[in-house]
Short mmCIF file of C-alpha atoms in Angstrom, two decimals:
data_model
loop_
_atom_site.label_atom_id
_atom_site.label_comp_id
_atom_site.label_asym_id
_atom_site.label_seq_id
_atom_site.Cartn_x
_atom_site.Cartn_y
_atom_site.Cartn_z
CA MET A 1 91.10 -20.16 -28.16
CA GLN A 2 91.87 -20.36 -24.15
CA LYS A 3 92.04 -24.02 -22.88
CA SER A 4 88.79 -23.76 -20.86
CA THR A 5 86.91 -22.22 -24.19
CA LEU A 6 88.42 -24.93 -26.37
CA LEU A 7 87.39 -27.49 -23.40
CA ALA A 8 83.70 -26.52 -23.22
CA TRP A 9 83.29 -26.59 -26.52
CA SER A 10 84.84 -30.18 -27.18
CA LEU A 11 82.67 -31.42 -24.07
CA LEU A 12 79.46 -29.34 -25.94
CA ILE A 13 80.38 -31.51 -29.05
CA LEU A 14 80.39 -34.72 -27.45
CA LEU A 15 77.52 -34.44 -25.77
CA ALA A 16 75.62 -33.50 -28.88
CA THR A 17 77.04 -36.89 -30.22
CA ILE A 18 75.80 -38.90 -27.64
CA TRP A 19 72.88 -37.59 -27.11
CA GLY A 20 72.18 -37.25 -30.99
CA SER A 21 72.96 -41.13 -31.28
CA SER A 22 70.54 -41.92 -29.41
CA PHE A 23 67.77 -42.30 -31.48
CA ILE A 24 70.32 -44.82 -33.84
CA LEU A 25 70.72 -47.14 -30.48
CA ILE A 26 67.03 -47.23 -30.16
CA LYS A 27 66.79 -48.21 -33.84
CA LYS A 28 69.21 -50.60 -33.41
CA GLY A 29 67.82 -51.96 -30.09
CA LEU A 30 64.89 -52.33 -31.45
CA LEU A 31 66.59 -55.38 -34.10
CA GLY A 32 66.18 -57.76 -31.47
CA LEU A 33 63.76 -56.24 -28.63
CA THR A 34 60.32 -55.03 -28.70
CA PRO A 35 59.29 -51.55 -27.68
CA GLN A 36 58.63 -52.37 -24.40
CA GLU A 37 61.89 -54.10 -23.68
CA VAL A 38 63.66 -51.38 -25.18
CA GLY A 39 61.79 -48.78 -22.86
CA SER A 40 61.99 -50.73 -19.39
CA PHE A 41 65.88 -51.74 -20.13
CA ARG A 42 66.89 -48.40 -20.41
CA ILE A 43 65.97 -47.44 -17.81
CA VAL A 44 66.87 -50.50 -15.94
CA ALA A 45 70.62 -49.80 -17.02
CA ALA A 46 70.39 -45.96 -16.31
CA SER A 47 69.02 -46.26 -13.07
CA VAL A 48 71.78 -49.14 -12.03
CA VAL A 49 74.49 -47.13 -12.86
CA LEU A 50 73.40 -43.90 -10.76
CA LEU A 51 72.12 -45.79 -8.17
CA PRO A 52 75.22 -45.05 -5.98
CA PHE A 53 74.43 -41.53 -6.24
CA ALA A 54 71.13 -41.74 -5.48
CA ILE A 55 71.76 -43.55 -2.13
CA LEU A 56 74.32 -40.96 -1.13
CA ARG A 57 71.81 -37.96 -2.26
CA LEU A 58 68.65 -39.28 -1.38
CA ARG A 59 69.47 -39.76 2.46
CA SER A 60 69.19 -35.72 2.46
CA PHE A 61 66.61 -35.23 -0.10
CA PRO A 62 63.45 -33.19 1.24
CA LYS A 63 60.90 -36.07 2.17
CA LYS A 64 58.01 -33.35 0.84
CA ARG A 65 59.37 -33.14 -2.16
CA LEU A 66 59.62 -36.86 -3.24
CA GLY A 67 56.44 -36.75 -4.73
CA TYR A 68 57.78 -34.21 -7.36
CA LEU A 69 61.12 -36.09 -7.55
CA LEU A 70 58.93 -39.44 -8.77
CA ALA A 71 56.95 -37.36 -11.33
CA SER A 72 60.15 -36.05 -12.75
CA GLY A 73 61.22 -39.88 -12.78
CA PHE A 74 58.10 -40.59 -14.88
CA LEU A 75 58.14 -37.12 -17.13
CA GLY A 76 61.62 -37.11 -17.86
CA SER A 77 62.60 -40.38 -18.26
CA LEU A 78 60.12 -43.41 -17.79
CA LEU A 79 57.27 -42.53 -20.18
CA PRO A 80 59.55 -40.78 -22.97
CA SER A 81 61.68 -43.92 -23.15
CA PHE A 82 58.85 -45.98 -24.14
CA LEU A 83 57.13 -43.68 -26.52
CA PHE A 84 60.60 -43.12 -28.47
CA ALA A 85 60.79 -46.74 -28.77
CA VAL A 86 57.34 -47.43 -29.73
CA ALA A 87 57.89 -44.73 -32.63
CA GLN A 88 60.51 -45.55 -33.96
CA THR A 89 58.93 -48.98 -35.01
CA GLN A 90 57.38 -46.62 -37.91
CA LEU A 91 59.43 -43.46 -37.88
CA GLU A 92 63.27 -42.99 -38.89
CA SER A 93 65.60 -42.15 -36.60
CA ALA A 94 66.59 -39.16 -38.22
CA ILE A 95 63.30 -37.29 -38.37
CA THR A 96 62.77 -38.56 -34.49
CA GLY A 97 65.69 -36.52 -33.47
CA VAL A 98 64.58 -33.43 -35.17
CA LEU A 99 61.24 -33.78 -33.75
CA ASN A 100 63.36 -34.00 -30.30
CA GLY A 101 64.03 -31.05 -30.64
CA LEU A 102 61.07 -29.50 -29.74
CA VAL A 103 61.65 -29.64 -25.89
CA PRO A 104 62.64 -26.25 -26.07
CA ILE A 105 59.75 -25.09 -27.42
CA PHE A 106 57.46 -26.68 -25.60
CA THR A 107 58.96 -25.72 -22.21
CA ILE A 108 58.66 -21.71 -23.17
CA LEU A 109 54.83 -22.64 -23.81
CA ILE A 110 54.38 -24.46 -20.47
CA ALA A 111 56.02 -21.59 -18.62
CA LEU A 112 53.39 -19.01 -20.56
CA VAL A 113 50.36 -20.98 -20.19
CA LEU A 114 51.22 -22.69 -16.51
CA PHE A 115 53.44 -19.95 -14.63
CA ASN A 116 52.77 -16.81 -17.09
CA GLN A 117 55.96 -16.46 -17.58
CA LYS A 118 55.70 -13.50 -20.45
CA GLN A 119 58.40 -13.66 -23.77
CA ARG A 120 59.71 -11.69 -26.03
CA PRO A 121 57.50 -11.40 -29.40
CA LYS A 122 60.31 -13.05 -31.41
CA VAL A 123 59.89 -16.12 -29.36
CA TYR A 124 56.33 -16.16 -30.39
CA LEU A 125 57.54 -16.09 -34.24
CA GLY A 126 59.74 -19.27 -33.63
CA VAL A 127 57.29 -20.94 -31.59
CA ALA A 128 55.11 -20.81 -35.05
CA ILE A 129 57.73 -21.65 -37.04
CA GLY A 130 58.56 -24.73 -35.04
CA PHE A 131 55.25 -26.22 -35.20
CA ILE A 132 54.82 -25.46 -38.93
CA GLY A 133 57.81 -27.54 -39.22
CA THR A 134 56.25 -30.07 -37.04
CA ALA A 135 53.11 -30.28 -39.02
CA ILE A 136 55.00 -31.05 -42.22
CA LEU A 137 56.95 -33.68 -40.37
CA VAL A 138 53.63 -35.25 -39.15
CA THR A 139 51.48 -35.16 -41.92
CA ALA A 140 54.42 -36.00 -44.69
CA ASN A 141 54.66 -39.42 -45.91
CA GLY A 142 57.31 -39.60 -48.41
CA LYS A 143 56.66 -37.16 -51.15
CA SER A 144 53.35 -36.44 -50.24
CA PHE A 145 51.02 -35.42 -47.36
CA SER A 146 48.62 -38.42 -46.16
CA GLY A 147 47.32 -37.36 -43.00
CA ILE A 148 48.27 -37.34 -39.32
CA ASN A 149 50.97 -39.91 -38.62
CA ILE A 150 50.50 -41.25 -34.92
CA TYR A 151 54.12 -42.54 -34.47
CA ALA A 152 55.40 -38.79 -34.77
CA LEU A 153 52.97 -37.70 -32.61
CA LEU A 154 54.17 -40.09 -30.04
CA VAL A 155 57.79 -38.36 -30.70
CA VAL A 156 55.88 -34.87 -30.03
CA LEU A 157 54.23 -36.25 -26.78
CA ALA A 158 57.64 -37.54 -25.74
CA THR A 159 59.00 -33.56 -25.91
CA LEU A 160 55.99 -32.37 -23.79
CA CYS A 161 57.06 -35.02 -21.27
CA TYR A 162 60.54 -33.48 -21.21
CA ALA A 163 59.39 -29.68 -21.54
CA SER A 164 56.95 -30.64 -18.51
CA ASN A 165 59.70 -32.11 -16.49
CA LEU A 166 61.93 -28.88 -17.23
CA ASN A 167 59.22 -26.87 -15.83
CA LEU A 168 58.63 -29.18 -13.05
CA ILE A 169 62.44 -29.03 -11.81
CA LYS A 170 62.55 -25.54 -12.39
CA GLN A 171 59.32 -24.66 -10.33
CA LYS A 172 59.16 -27.28 -7.85
CA LEU A 173 62.73 -28.90 -7.65
CA ASN A 174 64.58 -26.08 -7.99
CA ASN A 175 68.27 -25.19 -5.90
CA ILE A 176 68.68 -29.33 -5.93
CA HIS A 177 71.59 -30.56 -7.64
CA PRO A 178 71.04 -32.07 -11.18
CA VAL A 179 72.87 -35.44 -10.44
CA THR A 180 70.45 -35.43 -7.26
CA VAL A 181 67.23 -34.90 -9.24
CA THR A 182 68.21 -37.36 -12.31
CA SER A 183 69.72 -39.97 -10.41
CA GLY A 184 67.07 -39.76 -7.54
CA SER A 185 64.42 -40.11 -10.30
CA LEU A 186 65.42 -42.70 -11.70
CA ALA A 187 65.93 -44.67 -8.52
CA LEU A 188 62.45 -44.43 -7.74
CA VAL A 189 61.37 -45.45 -11.28
CA GLY A 190 63.98 -48.03 -12.09
CA PRO A 191 62.23 -50.60 -9.94
CA LEU A 192 59.02 -50.01 -11.73
CA SER A 193 61.23 -50.90 -15.21
CA ILE A 194 62.73 -54.01 -13.28
CA VAL A 195 59.18 -55.37 -12.77
CA PHE A 196 58.00 -54.64 -16.36
CA LEU A 197 61.08 -56.21 -17.59
CA PHE A 198 61.18 -59.20 -16.36
CA GLY A 199 57.41 -59.67 -15.46
CA PHE A 200 55.54 -58.23 -17.74
CA THR A 201 57.65 -59.00 -21.22
CA ASP A 202 59.36 -62.12 -22.61
CA TYR A 203 62.68 -60.77 -22.35
CA TRP A 204 63.98 -63.59 -19.64
CA ASN A 205 63.19 -65.94 -21.69
CA LYS A 206 64.53 -64.69 -24.58
CA PHE A 207 67.71 -64.06 -23.44
CA LEU A 208 70.38 -66.08 -24.90
CA LYS A 209 67.94 -68.19 -27.05
CA VAL A 210 66.67 -65.55 -29.71
CA GLU A 211 69.55 -64.63 -31.91
CA GLY A 212 70.47 -60.59 -32.13
CA ILE A 213 68.98 -60.33 -28.54
CA LEU A 214 72.62 -59.75 -27.14
CA GLU A 215 73.19 -57.41 -29.51
CA ALA A 216 70.21 -55.13 -29.45
CA SER A 217 70.55 -55.20 -25.35
CA PHE A 218 74.11 -54.14 -25.39
CA TYR A 219 72.87 -51.07 -27.68
CA ILE A 220 69.74 -50.21 -25.22
CA ALA A 221 72.58 -50.94 -22.42
CA LEU A 222 74.80 -48.10 -24.25
CA LEU A 223 71.83 -45.87 -24.62
CA GLY A 224 71.06 -45.93 -20.87
CA ILE A 225 74.71 -45.60 -19.64
CA PHE A 226 76.29 -43.04 -21.52
CA GLY A 227 73.16 -41.12 -22.96
CA THR A 228 71.77 -40.82 -19.38
CA ALA A 229 74.35 -41.43 -16.98
CA PHE A 230 77.86 -40.12 -18.57
CA ALA A 231 76.12 -37.39 -20.64
CA LEU A 232 74.73 -36.11 -17.42
CA VAL A 233 78.15 -35.60 -15.85
CA ILE A 234 79.41 -34.05 -19.08
CA PHE A 235 76.20 -31.22 -19.48
CA ASN A 236 77.09 -30.82 -15.36
CA LYS A 237 80.70 -30.00 -16.26
CA ILE A 238 79.77 -27.67 -18.72
CA LEU A 239 77.29 -26.29 -16.75
CA GLN A 240 80.20 -25.24 -14.16
CA MET A 241 82.32 -23.92 -16.98
CA THR A 242 80.20 -21.59 -18.45
CA ASP A 243 76.63 -21.23 -18.03
CA PRO A 244 73.08 -22.67 -18.42
CA LEU A 245 72.61 -20.78 -22.27
CA PHE A 246 76.02 -21.87 -23.59
CA ALA A 247 74.96 -25.52 -22.16
CA SER A 248 71.42 -25.06 -24.27
CA SER A 249 72.87 -24.82 -27.58
CA VAL A 250 73.25 -28.82 -27.41
CA THR A 251 70.08 -28.25 -28.78
CA TYR A 252 70.77 -27.13 -31.76
CA ILE A 253 73.63 -29.73 -32.60
CA ILE A 254 71.65 -33.11 -31.39
CA PRO A 255 69.10 -33.26 -34.66
CA ILE A 256 72.03 -32.86 -37.06
CA VAL A 257 73.76 -35.77 -35.57
CA ALA A 258 70.46 -37.55 -35.49
CA VAL A 259 70.24 -36.88 -39.04
CA VAL A 260 73.68 -37.80 -40.28
CA TRP A 261 73.54 -41.08 -38.28
CA GLY A 262 70.15 -41.75 -40.56
CA ILE A 263 71.88 -40.95 -43.51
CA LEU A 264 74.99 -43.17 -42.83
CA ASP A 265 72.27 -46.18 -42.02
CA GLY A 266 70.81 -45.47 -45.22
CA GLU A 267 67.53 -44.09 -44.13
CA HIS A 268 65.82 -42.31 -47.10
CA ILE A 269 64.25 -38.87 -46.07
CA TYR A 270 62.92 -36.42 -48.70
CA PHE A 271 62.75 -33.05 -49.68
CA VAL A 272 59.46 -32.11 -47.96
CA GLN A 273 60.62 -33.60 -44.83
CA TYR A 274 64.13 -31.85 -45.18
CA ILE A 275 61.60 -28.70 -45.01
CA GLY A 276 60.09 -29.50 -42.20
CA MET A 277 63.23 -30.25 -40.33
CA VAL A 278 65.21 -27.06 -41.34
CA ALA A 279 61.64 -25.18 -40.28
CA VAL A 280 61.79 -26.86 -36.62
CA GLY A 281 65.58 -25.82 -36.41
CA VAL A 282 64.70 -22.49 -37.43
CA GLY A 283 62.02 -22.15 -35.12
CA VAL A 284 63.86 -23.65 -32.09
CA TYR A 285 66.70 -21.13 -32.91
CA ILE A 286 64.69 -17.79 -32.95
CA ALA A 287 62.53 -18.81 -29.98
CA ASN A 288 65.59 -20.14 -27.75
CA GLY A 289 67.67 -17.40 -28.82
CA SER A 290 65.33 -14.70 -28.11
CA ARG A 291 64.75 -15.69 -24.34
CA SER A 292 65.96 -13.78 -21.81
CA GLY A 293 69.14 -14.90 -19.88
CA LEU A 294 68.95 -17.92 -17.74
CA LYS A 295 70.22 -17.88 -13.97
CA LYS A 296 72.46 -20.33 -12.94
CA ASN A 297 70.87 -22.16 -9.97
CA ARG A 298 73.03 -24.79 -8.29
CA LYS A 299 73.03 -26.47 -4.95
#
């Protein structure tokens, strides 16, 4: 194996490990913080780390597209951070990680419905299998089916936000460097998170006073810094070395990492839930693997 290929695969596995660990970090953060504090603190940490990039790049950013950049901040960062935090108060991190794999499927559906991008027949088969798996995970409660789990639906909604953001970037922010989009969008929603964290939660009053809050804050800081900022650098490096199709394969590894972390943390997953997980994974693999080649657009 050539050194460049080995490095690309090593970076891909590292990226999947970071993103796959996000869900266990949220779980640990919730031990000392409220979901609202987890969601806002995560964005604050990420936006602060990427602020130098935003300052340098926003000066030359087209002013007419700032509205799209703000929308990207809401859809790609702010809303999902709160949705995941609330969902994981009642949902195992392993199941959350698997449901997160729905992003490619929703991306395909949005492109089909809103932008009339036709796909191969196998794509629709993959979408169908993926949604069957989702239905199992959303309705399964332990060994039986007991109706819709609203918290699982919050994760589905978060993946819909991610997918909408990807289509927004592709249609309205195309040819803009990913670092510019990510740092700029976080710079726009970061102040909102700061105001919310210190003005509408009890985080400041609890800081240094409540047992466990420092440890919880540390976990969420790791999530914001590594899960967003550092992971973005790795993802861009992978794109430079390979292509978007190779980089997108991280989608298949993230759920595996999330499930392993869940098992190591003592989470109990029932057989019927494993069936749902496998169905989601197979559906995503068929749908994403059957798409036509992606073009690499960078600036």
